[in-house]
Coordinates of C-alpha atoms in Angstrom, one line a residue:
Chain A
M1 CA -37.7 -3.9 19.1
T2 CA -38.4 -1.5 20.5
A3 CA -38.5 2.1 19.4
K4 CA -35.5 3.4 19.6
L5 CA -32.4 1.6 19.7
I6 CA -30.0 1.4 22.1
I7 CA -26.7 -0.2 22.0
D8 CA -24.6 -1.4 25.1
G9 CA -26.5 1.5 27.1
Q10 CA -26.0 3.4 23.9
E11 CA -29.1 5.5 22.2
V12 CA -28.1 5.2 18.5
G13 CA -29.9 7.8 16.6
S14 CA -30.1 6.0 13.2
R15 CA -30.2 1.9 12.2
L16 CA -28.7 2.8 9.3
F17 CA -24.7 2.0 9.9
L18 CA -22.8 2.6 7.4
G19 CA -19.1 1.1 5.7
T20 CA -16.7 3.3 4.6
G21 CA -14.7 1.3 1.9
K22 CA -14.7 1.1 -1.7
F23 CA -16.1 4.4 -2.0
P24 CA -14.6 6.4 -5.1
D25 CA -13.9 9.6 -3.4
K26 CA -13.5 9.7 0.1
S27 CA -14.8 13.1 0.1
L28 CA -17.7 11.8 -0.4
I29 CA -18.8 10.7 3.3
P30 CA -19.7 13.3 4.5
Q31 CA -22.4 14.3 2.1
V32 CA -23.1 10.3 2.1
I33 CA -23.3 10.7 6.0
E34 CA -26.1 13.6 5.9
N35 CA -28.4 12.1 3.4
S36 CA -28.8 9.1 4.5
K37 CA -28.6 10.7 7.8
A38 CA -25.9 7.0 9.5
Q39 CA -24.5 7.4 13.1
V40 CA -22.8 4.7 13.5
V41 CA -20.1 4.8 10.3
T42 CA -17.5 1.4 10.2
V43 CA -13.5 2.1 9.2
A44 CA -11.2 -0.3 8.3
L45 CA -8.7 0.2 10.1
R46 CA -6.6 -1.4 8.3
R47 CA -7.2 1.8 6.0
M48 CA -6.5 4.7 8.4
N49 CA -3.5 5.9 8.1
F50 CA -2.1 7.8 10.5
E51 CA 1.4 9.2 8.9
A52 CA -1.2 11.2 6.5
Q53 CA -4.4 13.7 7.4
E54 CA -5.4 14.0 4.1
E55 CA -5.2 9.5 3.5
N56 CA -7.2 9.1 7.0
I57 CA -10.4 9.0 6.1
I58 CA -11.5 9.2 10.0
N59 CA -10.5 12.5 9.3
Y60 CA -13.9 12.3 6.4
I61 CA -15.9 11.2 9.6
P62 CA -18.2 14.1 10.7
D63 CA -17.3 14.3 14.6
D64 CA -21.8 13.1 16.1
C65 CA -21.4 10.0 14.3
I66 CA -20.7 6.8 16.2
L67 CA -16.9 5.4 15.4
M68 CA -16.8 1.8 14.6
P69 CA -13.7 0.9 13.6
N70 CA -13.5 -2.8 12.0
T71 CA -11.0 -5.9 11.9
S72 CA -11.2 -6.2 8.2
G73 CA -7.7 -8.5 7.5
A74 CA -8.1 -10.6 10.4
R75 CA -7.2 -14.2 10.1
N76 CA -8.2 -15.1 13.0
A77 CA -9.4 -14.4 16.9
E78 CA -5.5 -13.1 18.0
E79 CA -5.0 -10.7 15.1
A80 CA -9.3 -9.0 15.2
V81 CA -8.0 -8.3 19.2
K82 CA -4.4 -6.8 18.0
I83 CA -6.1 -4.5 15.5
A84 CA -9.3 -4.0 17.6
K85 CA -6.3 -2.8 19.8
I86 CA -4.2 -0.9 17.5
A87 CA -7.7 1.2 16.8
R88 CA -8.7 2.0 20.6
A89 CA -5.3 3.6 21.2
A90 CA -4.9 5.2 18.3
G91 CA -8.2 6.6 19.4
C92 CA -10.6 5.2 18.0
G93 CA -12.9 5.1 21.4
D94 CA -14.7 1.3 22.5
W95 CA -16.4 0.5 19.6
V96 CA -15.3 -2.4 17.2
K97 CA -17.1 -5.0 14.6
I98 CA -15.1 -7.9 15.1
E99 CA -14.8 -9.2 11.1
V100 CA -12.4 -12.5 11.5
I101 CA -12.4 -13.9 7.7
S102 CA -10.0 -17.0 6.6
D103 CA -12.4 -17.2 3.6
N104 CA -10.8 -15.5 0.4
K105 CA -12.7 -16.9 -2.2
Y106 CA -15.9 -16.3 -0.3
L107 CA -15.8 -13.6 2.4
L108 CA -16.7 -15.7 4.9
P109 CA -16.8 -14.8 8.7
D110 CA -15.1 -17.3 10.5
N111 CA -18.3 -18.5 13.0
Y112 CA -15.5 -19.6 15.7
E113 CA -12.4 -16.9 15.4
T114 CA -15.0 -14.6 15.5
I115 CA -17.0 -16.4 19.5
K116 CA -13.4 -15.6 20.5
A117 CA -12.3 -12.2 19.4
T118 CA -15.5 -11.2 21.0
E119 CA -14.4 -12.6 24.2
I120 CA -11.7 -11.4 24.6
L121 CA -12.2 -8.0 23.7
V122 CA -15.8 -8.2 25.7
K123 CA -13.2 -9.3 28.7
E124 CA -11.1 -5.4 28.1
G125 CA -14.0 -3.0 27.9
F126 CA -14.7 -2.7 24.4
T127 CA -18.5 -2.6 22.7
V128 CA -18.3 -5.7 20.9
L129 CA -20.5 -6.1 17.6
P130 CA -19.6 -9.4 15.3
Y131 CA -20.2 -9.9 12.2
M132 CA -20.9 -13.6 11.4
S133 CA -22.7 -16.5 9.5
P134 CA -26.2 -16.8 10.7
D135 CA -26.1 -19.5 13.1
L136 CA -28.5 -19.4 16.7
M137 CA -25.9 -21.8 18.6
V138 CA -22.9 -19.2 17.9
A139 CA -25.3 -16.0 18.1
K140 CA -26.5 -17.3 21.4
E141 CA -22.3 -18.2 22.4
L142 CA -21.4 -14.9 21.4
E143 CA -24.1 -13.3 23.3
K144 CA -23.5 -15.2 26.4
V145 CA -20.0 -13.9 26.1
G146 CA -21.3 -10.2 25.7
A147 CA -21.6 -9.5 22.5
A148 CA -23.1 -5.9 22.6
A149 CA -25.5 -6.7 19.3
V150 CA -24.9 -9.9 16.4
M151 CA -24.5 -8.9 12.8
P152 CA -25.2 -11.8 10.6
L153 CA -24.5 -11.7 6.9
G154 CA -27.6 -10.8 4.7
A155 CA -24.9 -12.4 1.5
P156 CA -21.7 -13.0 1.6
I157 CA -20.0 -9.4 2.0
G158 CA -19.8 -7.5 -1.8
T159 CA -22.8 -9.2 -3.3
N160 CA -25.7 -6.9 -3.7
R161 CA -27.6 -10.1 -3.4
G162 CA -29.7 -9.2 -0.5
L163 CA -31.6 -11.3 2.7
R164 CA -30.8 -14.8 1.2
T165 CA -29.7 -15.4 4.4
K166 CA -33.9 -14.8 5.3
E167 CA -34.9 -18.0 7.8
L168 CA -32.1 -17.5 9.3
V169 CA -32.1 -14.2 10.3
R170 CA -36.0 -14.6 11.5
I171 CA -34.5 -17.3 14.2
L172 CA -31.6 -15.0 15.5
I173 CA -34.4 -12.1 15.1
E174 CA -36.9 -14.4 17.6
E175 CA -34.3 -16.1 19.9
I176 CA -31.4 -13.8 21.1
E177 CA -31.8 -11.0 23.6
V178 CA -29.9 -8.5 21.9
P179 CA -29.9 -5.7 19.2
I180 CA -29.6 -8.7 15.6
I181 CA -28.0 -5.9 12.7
V182 CA -28.2 -7.6 9.1
D183 CA -24.4 -6.8 7.9
A184 CA -23.2 -7.5 4.2
G185 CA -25.4 -8.9 0.9
I186 CA -27.7 -5.2 0.9
G187 CA -27.7 -4.3 -1.7
K188 CA -30.4 -2.7 -3.1
P189 CA -33.5 -0.2 -0.2
S190 CA -36.0 -2.7 -1.0
D191 CA -33.5 -5.5 0.4
A192 CA -32.8 -2.8 3.3
A193 CA -36.7 -3.0 4.2
E194 CA -37.9 -6.7 4.2
A195 CA -34.6 -6.3 6.7
M196 CA -35.9 -4.3 9.6
E197 CA -39.9 -5.7 8.4
L198 CA -38.2 -8.7 9.2
G199 CA -38.0 -7.0 12.8
A200 CA -33.8 -6.6 12.1
E201 CA -32.7 -3.3 14.8
A202 CA -30.3 -2.1 12.3
V203 CA -28.2 -2.4 8.7
L204 CA -25.7 -2.7 7.7
V205 CA -24.9 -1.9 4.1
N206 CA -21.2 -0.8 2.3
T207 CA -20.6 -1.5 -0.8
A208 CA -24.4 -0.8 -3.0
V209 CA -23.9 2.8 -1.2
A210 CA -20.4 3.4 -2.4
T211 CA -19.9 1.1 -6.1
A212 CA -23.6 3.0 -6.7
N213 CA -23.6 5.8 -9.5
D214 CA -25.1 8.3 -6.7
P215 CA -23.9 6.9 -3.5
V216 CA -25.2 10.2 -1.9
I217 CA -28.7 9.7 -3.3
I218 CA -28.5 5.9 -2.5
G219 CA -27.7 6.5 1.1
E220 CA -30.4 8.4 1.2
A221 CA -32.3 6.2 -0.1
F222 CA -31.2 4.0 2.0
G223 CA -32.0 6.0 4.8
Q224 CA -35.7 5.9 4.2
A225 CA -35.6 2.9 3.6
V226 CA -34.5 1.3 6.9
E227 CA -37.0 3.9 9.1
A228 CA -39.5 2.9 6.5
G229 CA -39.3 -0.2 7.4
H230 CA -38.4 0.3 10.9
K231 CA -41.4 1.6 10.7
A232 CA -43.9 -0.8 9.3
Y233 CA -42.6 -3.6 12.0
L234 CA -43.5 -1.3 14.4
A235 CA -46.7 -0.8 13.2
G236 CA -47.0 -5.0 12.6
L237 CA -47.6 -6.2 9.0
G238 CA -50.7 -7.1 8.9
R239 CA -50.5 -10.8 8.5
T240 CA -50.5 -13.1 4.8
K241 CA -52.3 -15.9 5.4
K242 CA -51.4 -19.1 4.4
Y243 CA -54.6 -21.2 3.5
A244 CA -57.5 -19.8 2.6
S245 CA -60.3 -20.1 4.5
A246 CA -62.1 -22.8 3.6
S247 CA -65.5 -22.7 3.1
S248 CA -66.7 -25.9 4.5
P249 CA -64.1 -26.6 7.3
L250 CA -63.1 -29.9 8.6
T251 CA -63.4 -29.2 12.1
G252 CA -67.3 -27.6 11.7
F253 CA -68.9 -30.9 13.2
L254 CA -68.2 -30.3 16.9
N255 CA -71.0 -27.6 16.9
E256 CA -72.0 -29.0 15.3
G257 CA -72.8 -31.3 17.4
A258 CA -74.1 -28.9 19.7
N259 CA -77.5 -29.0 18.1
D260 CA -77.9 -32.1 17.9
Chain B
M1 CA 0.7 -32.9 -4.0
S2 CA 1.9 -30.1 -5.2
F3 CA 0.6 -27.3 -8.6
Y4 CA 3.6 -29.3 -10.4
D5 CA 1.5 -32.0 -10.9
K6 CA -1.6 -29.6 -12.3
Y7 CA 1.5 -28.6 -14.4
L8 CA 2.0 -32.2 -15.2
K9 CA -1.2 -33.0 -15.5
W10 CA -1.9 -29.9 -18.8
E11 CA 1.3 -29.3 -20.0
D12 CA 0.4 -32.1 -22.5
F13 CA -3.5 -30.5 -23.5
D14 CA -3.8 -30.3 -27.4
F15 CA -4.4 -26.1 -26.6
A16 CA -4.5 -25.5 -30.4
G17 CA -6.9 -28.6 -31.4
Y18 CA -9.6 -27.1 -28.0
W19 CA -8.8 -23.5 -29.0
K20 CA -9.7 -24.4 -33.5
Q21 CA -12.8 -26.4 -32.5
L22 CA -14.5 -23.3 -30.4
N23 CA -16.8 -21.3 -31.8
D24 CA -18.7 -17.5 -30.9
D25 CA -22.0 -19.9 -29.5
D26 CA -19.3 -21.3 -27.0
I27 CA -17.7 -17.9 -26.0
E28 CA -21.1 -16.7 -26.0
E29 CA -23.0 -18.3 -23.6
I30 CA -19.7 -19.2 -21.5
L31 CA -19.9 -14.5 -21.6
N32 CA -22.8 -16.0 -19.7
Q33 CA -22.0 -17.8 -16.6
E34 CA -21.9 -17.1 -13.2
R35 CA -18.6 -19.3 -12.6
L36 CA -16.5 -20.4 -14.8
N37 CA -14.2 -23.9 -14.8
T38 CA -10.7 -23.9 -16.5
L39 CA -12.0 -25.1 -19.6
D40 CA -13.8 -21.7 -20.1
Y41 CA -10.9 -19.6 -18.5
L42 CA -8.9 -21.5 -21.6
A43 CA -11.7 -20.4 -24.1
L44 CA -11.6 -16.5 -22.7
L45 CA -7.6 -16.6 -23.9
S46 CA -8.4 -18.3 -27.4
P47 CA -8.4 -16.6 -30.6
K48 CA -11.9 -16.8 -30.6
A49 CA -13.0 -14.4 -28.1
E50 CA -10.8 -11.5 -29.1
K51 CA -14.5 -10.3 -31.0
Y52 CA -15.7 -10.8 -27.0
L53 CA -13.1 -8.4 -25.7
E54 CA -15.4 -6.0 -25.2
L55 CA -18.7 -7.3 -23.2
M56 CA -15.6 -9.5 -20.8
A57 CA -14.3 -5.6 -20.4
Q58 CA -17.9 -4.6 -19.0
K59 CA -18.0 -8.1 -17.4
A60 CA -15.1 -7.4 -15.9
Q61 CA -15.4 -4.1 -14.5
K62 CA -18.8 -4.5 -12.9
L63 CA -17.1 -7.8 -11.1
T64 CA -14.5 -5.4 -10.2
L65 CA -16.2 -3.1 -8.2
K66 CA -18.1 -5.1 -6.6
H67 CA -14.8 -7.2 -4.5
F68 CA -12.8 -4.2 -4.3
G69 CA -14.8 -1.0 -5.7
K70 CA -13.6 2.5 -6.6
V71 CA -10.5 1.2 -4.9
V72 CA -6.9 0.9 -6.0
F73 CA -3.8 -0.1 -4.1
L74 CA 0.0 1.6 -4.4
Y75 CA 3.2 0.4 -3.9
T76 CA 6.7 1.3 -4.9
P77 CA 9.5 -1.4 -5.2
L78 CA 12.7 -1.1 -3.3
Y79 CA 16.0 -2.6 -4.6
L80 CA 18.1 -3.3 -2.1
A81 CA 21.1 -5.0 -4.1
N82 CA 21.8 -6.5 -7.7
Y83 CA 24.0 -9.1 -6.6
C84 CA 23.5 -11.9 -9.5
V85 CA 24.4 -15.6 -9.9
N86 CA 22.3 -16.6 -12.2
Q87 CA 22.1 -16.7 -15.9
C88 CA 18.7 -15.8 -17.5
L89 CA 18.7 -15.2 -21.2
Y90 CA 16.0 -12.5 -20.0
C91 CA 17.3 -10.3 -17.5
G92 CA 19.6 -7.3 -17.6
F93 CA 21.2 -8.5 -13.9
N94 CA 21.8 -11.9 -15.6
V95 CA 25.0 -12.7 -13.9
K96 CA 27.5 -12.5 -17.0
E97 CA 26.0 -9.4 -17.7
N98 CA 28.9 -6.3 -16.7
I99 CA 26.7 -3.9 -15.0
E100 CA 27.5 -2.3 -11.7
R101 CA 25.8 -4.4 -8.3
K102 CA 25.8 -2.2 -5.8
K103 CA 24.2 -3.8 -2.3
L104 CA 22.5 -0.7 -0.1
N105 CA 23.5 -0.7 3.3
L106 CA 21.7 -0.5 6.6
S107 CA 21.8 3.5 6.9
E108 CA 21.2 3.9 2.9
I109 CA 18.3 1.5 3.1
A110 CA 17.3 4.1 5.8
K111 CA 17.1 7.0 3.4
E112 CA 15.5 5.4 1.0
A113 CA 12.4 4.4 3.4
E114 CA 12.4 7.8 4.2
A115 CA 12.2 9.3 0.6
I116 CA 9.9 6.2 -0.1
A117 CA 7.8 7.1 3.3
N118 CA 8.1 10.5 2.1
M119 CA 5.7 10.2 -1.3
G120 CA 2.8 9.0 0.8
F121 CA 3.5 4.7 0.2
R122 CA 2.7 2.8 3.3
H123 CA 3.5 -0.7 1.9
I124 CA 7.0 -1.4 -0.1
L125 CA 8.1 -4.3 -2.6
I126 CA 11.6 -5.6 -1.7
L127 CA 14.0 -7.4 -4.1
T128 CA 17.1 -7.9 -4.9
G129 CA 19.3 -10.6 -7.8
E130 CA 19.7 -14.4 -6.5
S131 CA 22.7 -14.1 -4.4
R132 CA 22.4 -16.2 -1.3
K133 CA 25.9 -15.0 -0.1
K134 CA 26.2 -11.6 -1.0
T135 CA 22.3 -10.8 0.0
P136 CA 21.6 -13.8 2.8
V137 CA 18.1 -13.8 4.2
K138 CA 20.0 -12.8 7.5
Y139 CA 20.4 -9.2 5.4
I140 CA 16.6 -9.6 4.0
K141 CA 15.3 -9.9 7.6
E142 CA 17.3 -6.7 8.9
A143 CA 16.3 -4.7 6.4
V144 CA 12.6 -5.9 7.2
E145 CA 13.0 -4.8 10.6
L146 CA 14.7 -2.0 9.6
L147 CA 11.1 -0.8 7.6
T148 CA 8.9 -1.6 10.4
D149 CA 9.6 1.6 11.0
Y150 CA 8.4 3.0 7.8
F151 CA 6.0 1.4 6.2
D152 CA 2.2 -0.9 7.6
S153 CA 3.1 -3.3 5.1
I154 CA 6.6 -5.4 3.5
A155 CA 6.1 -7.4 0.5
I156 CA 9.3 -9.5 -0.6
E157 CA 10.5 -10.6 -4.2
I158 CA 13.6 -12.3 -4.2
Y159 CA 15.1 -15.5 -4.4
P160 CA 12.4 -18.0 -4.0
L161 CA 13.4 -19.5 0.4
E162 CA 12.7 -22.6 2.0
I163 CA 9.4 -22.5 4.4
D164 CA 11.4 -21.8 7.6
E165 CA 12.8 -18.9 5.9
Y166 CA 9.7 -17.2 4.7
E167 CA 8.3 -17.9 8.9
E168 CA 12.1 -15.9 9.8
L169 CA 10.1 -14.0 7.8
I170 CA 6.9 -13.0 8.5
A171 CA 8.6 -12.6 12.3
A172 CA 10.1 -9.6 11.5
G173 CA 7.8 -8.0 9.7
V174 CA 7.3 -8.9 5.5
D175 CA 2.9 -10.1 4.5
S176 CA 3.4 -10.5 1.3
L177 CA 5.0 -12.6 -1.1
T178 CA 5.7 -11.8 -4.5
I179 CA 7.6 -14.5 -6.9
Y180 CA 7.0 -14.6 -10.9
Q181 CA 7.3 -18.3 -12.0
E182 CA 8.9 -16.7 -15.0
V183 CA 8.4 -19.5 -17.5
Y184 CA 5.6 -22.0 -17.0
N185 CA 6.9 -24.0 -20.0
Q186 CA 9.5 -26.1 -18.5
E187 CA 11.0 -26.8 -21.6
Q188 CA 11.5 -23.3 -22.5
Y189 CA 12.0 -22.1 -18.7
D190 CA 15.5 -25.2 -18.6
R191 CA 16.5 -23.0 -22.2
L192 CA 16.2 -18.9 -20.7
H193 CA 17.8 -20.3 -17.8
I194 CA 21.5 -21.5 -18.2
A195 CA 23.3 -21.9 -15.9
G196 CA 22.5 -20.7 -11.5
P197 CA 20.5 -22.2 -8.2
K198 CA 16.7 -20.5 -10.8
R199 CA 17.6 -23.7 -12.8
N200 CA 15.7 -26.1 -10.6
Y201 CA 12.1 -25.1 -12.1
H202 CA 10.1 -27.1 -9.9
F203 CA 12.1 -25.0 -6.5
R204 CA 10.6 -22.1 -7.7
L205 CA 7.1 -23.5 -8.6
D206 CA 6.5 -24.6 -5.5
A207 CA 7.8 -21.5 -3.7
P208 CA 4.3 -19.4 -4.1
E209 CA 2.7 -22.7 -1.8
R210 CA 5.6 -22.4 1.0
G211 CA 5.2 -18.8 0.9
C212 CA 1.6 -19.5 1.9
K213 CA 2.5 -22.4 3.9
A214 CA 4.2 -20.1 5.8
G215 CA 1.4 -18.0 6.6
M216 CA 1.9 -15.1 3.8
R217 CA -1.5 -12.6 3.8
A218 CA -0.9 -12.7 0.5
V219 CA 1.0 -14.0 -2.8
N220 CA 1.4 -12.0 -6.7
I221 CA 2.4 -14.6 -8.6
G222 CA 3.5 -13.9 -12.9
A223 CA 5.0 -14.7 -15.8
L224 CA 6.8 -12.8 -17.9
L225 CA 5.4 -12.5 -20.6
G226 CA 6.4 -12.7 -24.1
L227 CA 9.3 -15.1 -23.2
E228 CA 6.9 -18.0 -24.2
D229 CA 3.6 -19.0 -26.4
W230 CA 1.4 -16.4 -23.8
R231 CA -1.5 -17.8 -24.0
K232 CA -0.8 -20.7 -22.5
E233 CA 0.5 -18.5 -20.2
A234 CA -1.3 -16.2 -18.8
F235 CA -3.7 -19.7 -18.7
F236 CA -0.8 -21.8 -16.7
T237 CA -0.4 -18.7 -14.1
G238 CA -4.2 -18.8 -14.1
I239 CA -4.8 -22.5 -13.4
H240 CA -1.9 -22.0 -10.8
A241 CA -3.3 -18.6 -8.7
E242 CA -6.8 -20.8 -8.5
Y243 CA -5.0 -23.9 -7.2
L244 CA -3.6 -20.9 -4.1
Q245 CA -6.9 -19.6 -4.0
N246 CA -8.5 -23.3 -2.9
N247 CA -6.0 -24.6 -1.1
Y248 CA -5.3 -21.4 0.9
L249 CA -8.2 -20.1 1.8
D250 CA -6.9 -16.9 3.8
V251 CA -4.3 -15.7 1.8
E252 CA -5.1 -13.0 -0.7
V253 CA -3.6 -14.1 -4.3
S254 CA -3.1 -11.8 -6.4
L255 CA -1.8 -12.1 -10.4
S256 CA 0.8 -9.5 -11.7
V257 CA 0.8 -9.3 -16.2
P258 CA 5.0 -8.2 -17.2
R259 CA 5.3 -8.0 -20.2
M260 CA 8.7 -8.5 -21.5
R261 CA 10.9 -4.6 -21.4
P262 CA 14.2 -3.5 -23.4
H263 CA 16.8 -4.7 -20.8
L264 CA 20.9 -5.7 -20.9
G265 CA 21.6 -8.0 -23.7
S266 CA 20.7 -9.3 -26.4
F267 CA 17.6 -12.0 -26.2
Q268 CA 14.8 -10.3 -28.0
P269 CA 11.4 -11.0 -27.0
E270 CA 9.5 -14.8 -28.2
S271 CA 6.3 -13.6 -28.5
K272 CA 4.8 -10.6 -29.1
V273 CA 2.3 -9.4 -27.0
E274 CA 0.2 -6.8 -27.3
D275 CA -1.7 -4.2 -25.6
E276 CA -4.6 -6.4 -27.2
N277 CA -3.5 -9.5 -26.4
L278 CA -2.8 -8.1 -22.5
V279 CA -6.1 -7.1 -22.5
Q280 CA -7.5 -10.5 -23.3
I281 CA -5.4 -12.3 -20.1
L282 CA -6.2 -9.5 -17.5
L283 CA -9.7 -10.2 -18.3
A284 CA -9.7 -13.4 -19.5
S285 CA -7.7 -13.4 -16.0
R286 CA -10.5 -11.3 -14.0
L287 CA -14.0 -13.6 -14.9
F288 CA -12.4 -16.6 -14.1
L289 CA -11.5 -15.9 -10.7
P290 CA -13.4 -12.6 -9.2
R291 CA -12.0 -12.2 -5.9
A292 CA -8.0 -12.6 -7.6
G293 CA -5.9 -8.6 -6.8
L294 CA -4.6 -7.9 -10.5
N295 CA -1.6 -5.3 -11.0
I296 CA -0.5 -3.9 -13.2
S297 CA 3.3 -2.1 -12.9
T298 CA 5.2 0.9 -14.3
R299 CA 6.6 -1.4 -17.1
E300 CA 3.6 -0.6 -19.1
R301 CA 3.4 3.4 -20.9
A302 CA 1.0 5.7 -18.6
S303 CA -1.7 6.3 -21.6
L304 CA -2.0 2.0 -20.9
R305 CA -2.2 2.4 -17.5
D306 CA -4.6 4.1 -16.9
N307 CA -6.8 2.5 -19.7
L308 CA -6.7 -0.3 -17.8
I309 CA -8.8 0.5 -14.7
S310 CA -11.8 0.6 -14.9
L311 CA -11.0 -3.3 -16.7
G312 CA -10.5 -4.8 -13.8
I313 CA -6.5 -3.4 -12.1
T314 CA -6.9 -3.0 -8.3
K315 CA -3.1 -2.6 -7.6
M316 CA -0.4 -0.6 -9.5
S317 CA 2.5 0.4 -8.5
A318 CA 4.1 3.9 -9.4
N319 CA 7.2 6.3 -8.8
A320 CA 9.1 3.2 -9.4
K321 CA 12.8 3.1 -10.0
T322 CA 13.9 -0.3 -11.3
S323 CA 17.5 1.1 -9.4
V324 CA 19.3 -0.6 -6.8
G325 CA 18.9 3.1 -4.3
G326 CA 17.5 5.2 -6.7
Y327 CA 14.5 7.1 -4.4
A328 CA 17.3 9.1 -1.5
E329 CA 19.2 10.3 -4.6
S330 CA 18.5 11.1 -8.3
N331 CA 21.0 10.0 -10.0
T332 CA 20.2 8.9 -13.9
E333 CA 23.4 7.5 -14.5
L334 CA 23.6 5.1 -12.1
D335 CA 19.7 4.2 -12.9
D336 CA 20.8 3.3 -16.4
D337 CA 23.6 1.0 -15.3
T338 CA 21.9 -0.9 -12.4
C339 CA 18.0 -1.1 -13.4
Q340 CA 16.3 -4.2 -14.2
F341 CA 14.5 -2.6 -16.8
E342 CA 13.8 0.3 -18.2
I343 CA 10.6 2.5 -16.5
S344 CA 8.1 3.5 -19.3
D345 CA 5.6 5.7 -17.2
N346 CA 7.7 8.2 -15.2
R347 CA 5.1 9.8 -13.6
T348 CA 5.3 11.5 -9.7
V349 CA 2.9 9.6 -7.6
N350 CA 0.5 12.9 -7.4
E351 CA 0.4 12.6 -10.6
V352 CA -0.7 8.9 -11.0
T353 CA -3.1 9.6 -7.8
T354 CA -4.4 13.2 -9.8
M355 CA -5.4 10.4 -12.5
L356 CA -7.3 7.8 -10.7
H357 CA -9.3 10.6 -8.3
K358 CA -10.4 12.2 -12.2
Q359 CA -11.2 8.2 -13.6
G360 CA -13.6 8.2 -10.1
Y361 CA -10.7 5.6 -8.5
Q362 CA -9.9 6.5 -4.7
P363 CA -5.9 6.0 -4.5
V364 CA -5.2 3.7 -1.4
F365 CA -1.3 4.2 0.6
K366 CA -2.6 1.2 3.1
N367 CA -4.9 -1.2 3.1
W368 CA -2.7 -3.6 6.3
H369 CA -0.8 -2.2 9.2
I370 CA 1.5 -3.5 10.7
F371 CA 1.8 -5.4 14.6

């Protein structure tokens, strides 16, 4: 990880990505974006109401943001591809977050269909950020077919349970070249900081901000937590020693031999 | 295996005995659990759980917020026709009722669609009475094809179809299916449905599953509350929803809780469902099925609907007309003559959205994008 976040050649100013679902009022969104300093903002195409301007969530997103439409509602690769194309045709740019969910009970992503959709959309010239269940082989495949970043879940969407998949995400961070962005499950600013300290390039937060009593303040707190976690990672955290230093080392005899 | 097998398994269960042996500790323990099993759900529908409504409401609100956020989806129904061949004792469209029968032609449907779309709706629920002759699948399909020009999501609430017929309508643009069993108790079902194809309990019971198999994105089920002991009916509705959720993971399952309303005909409800009963059903359903949509229609009065929102409602109809052709031209005389049941909440769309904003909820008109 470097000091700057670059995705598909584009520099991104903030490591906090923001989702726009679940807010009590769309008019809160600009204020949340401003206070949290989020730059990449994801919007479900299925919620974009092109018929009514005051209803259209896109109109609440400042121009200097990177709009990342997502394919929420897609149950397979084919639907995700269709949704991405509709979004691009509607002028939402080339970025797309692939979200393929065929499980309405836990809302877990379908990794297999996600790979298929990613491959197709990369070929169509999209900047593709797939949301996935953290699995190394899948992440490698996504990278191979051209994903611009890989977005493993920290915990199932909307659960606010924090970084439950930490060990798996850690492996992705170690093994995958493209940025790892932790998406879903981040419930508290400290969870976001934890993901960043681990070496994630960014985190995406939605439910925890949208359903807080004060989304603007919590958004700001998330922005700060992400920055703090990132700084801590760059600074190199003090190592936690798993084993205490033994007063009678087991290998001490190796040095003693020299005195014989 | 279909849900019918599950129904049969529970049909002769000693509900009264189970409810009687429950004590406060049982209910409290259930409320402390994160996941509820079938018997836990049944316990929350019991008379013993009635004094725990506030606690249930607190938990239901948290769960709903987590899974759906501060958002309520809005839609409105469009009645295409009221021809019906069934004799259902509780329904205003009963073939024996001497009402003006009507079926909209395509240009009339277009006018209705325009009027509804102009109110801001992007999701529509189309309804017909049950008459394969007057409103065949072909007619419904043509209507759907026309409606795709106006709406982003089209749901149907029509007579039960075969899988290939559902597939045909999905190909035309339908994405959601609403079908109520009306009464899960099979004996009572037989008593209330005197004549017509609707007498076939099993075919209707399996219709939501056929919809899932055909590829519906969303399926909405319910029992008409008042036709039979509401506690049992709510129980069967809940386990039916659970069955669909477990077997068709990619389908969004939701529940409606329609209560009997005044209608033409003399049938009176057998089981009175008070407001607190309705609340208990909604709360128990939310705790049992945290991810299921909960729908409240304009059958219910405005003040009650407003209070139910924070308890777990995710979907509401607004400005609904249950008469055929009620939107493009406002004709109150026609409304009275051809409507299926009386509306209790007559507020306009603006009034409903203003109310939602005041309560801190975002009204959402669009939650799908038709391909």
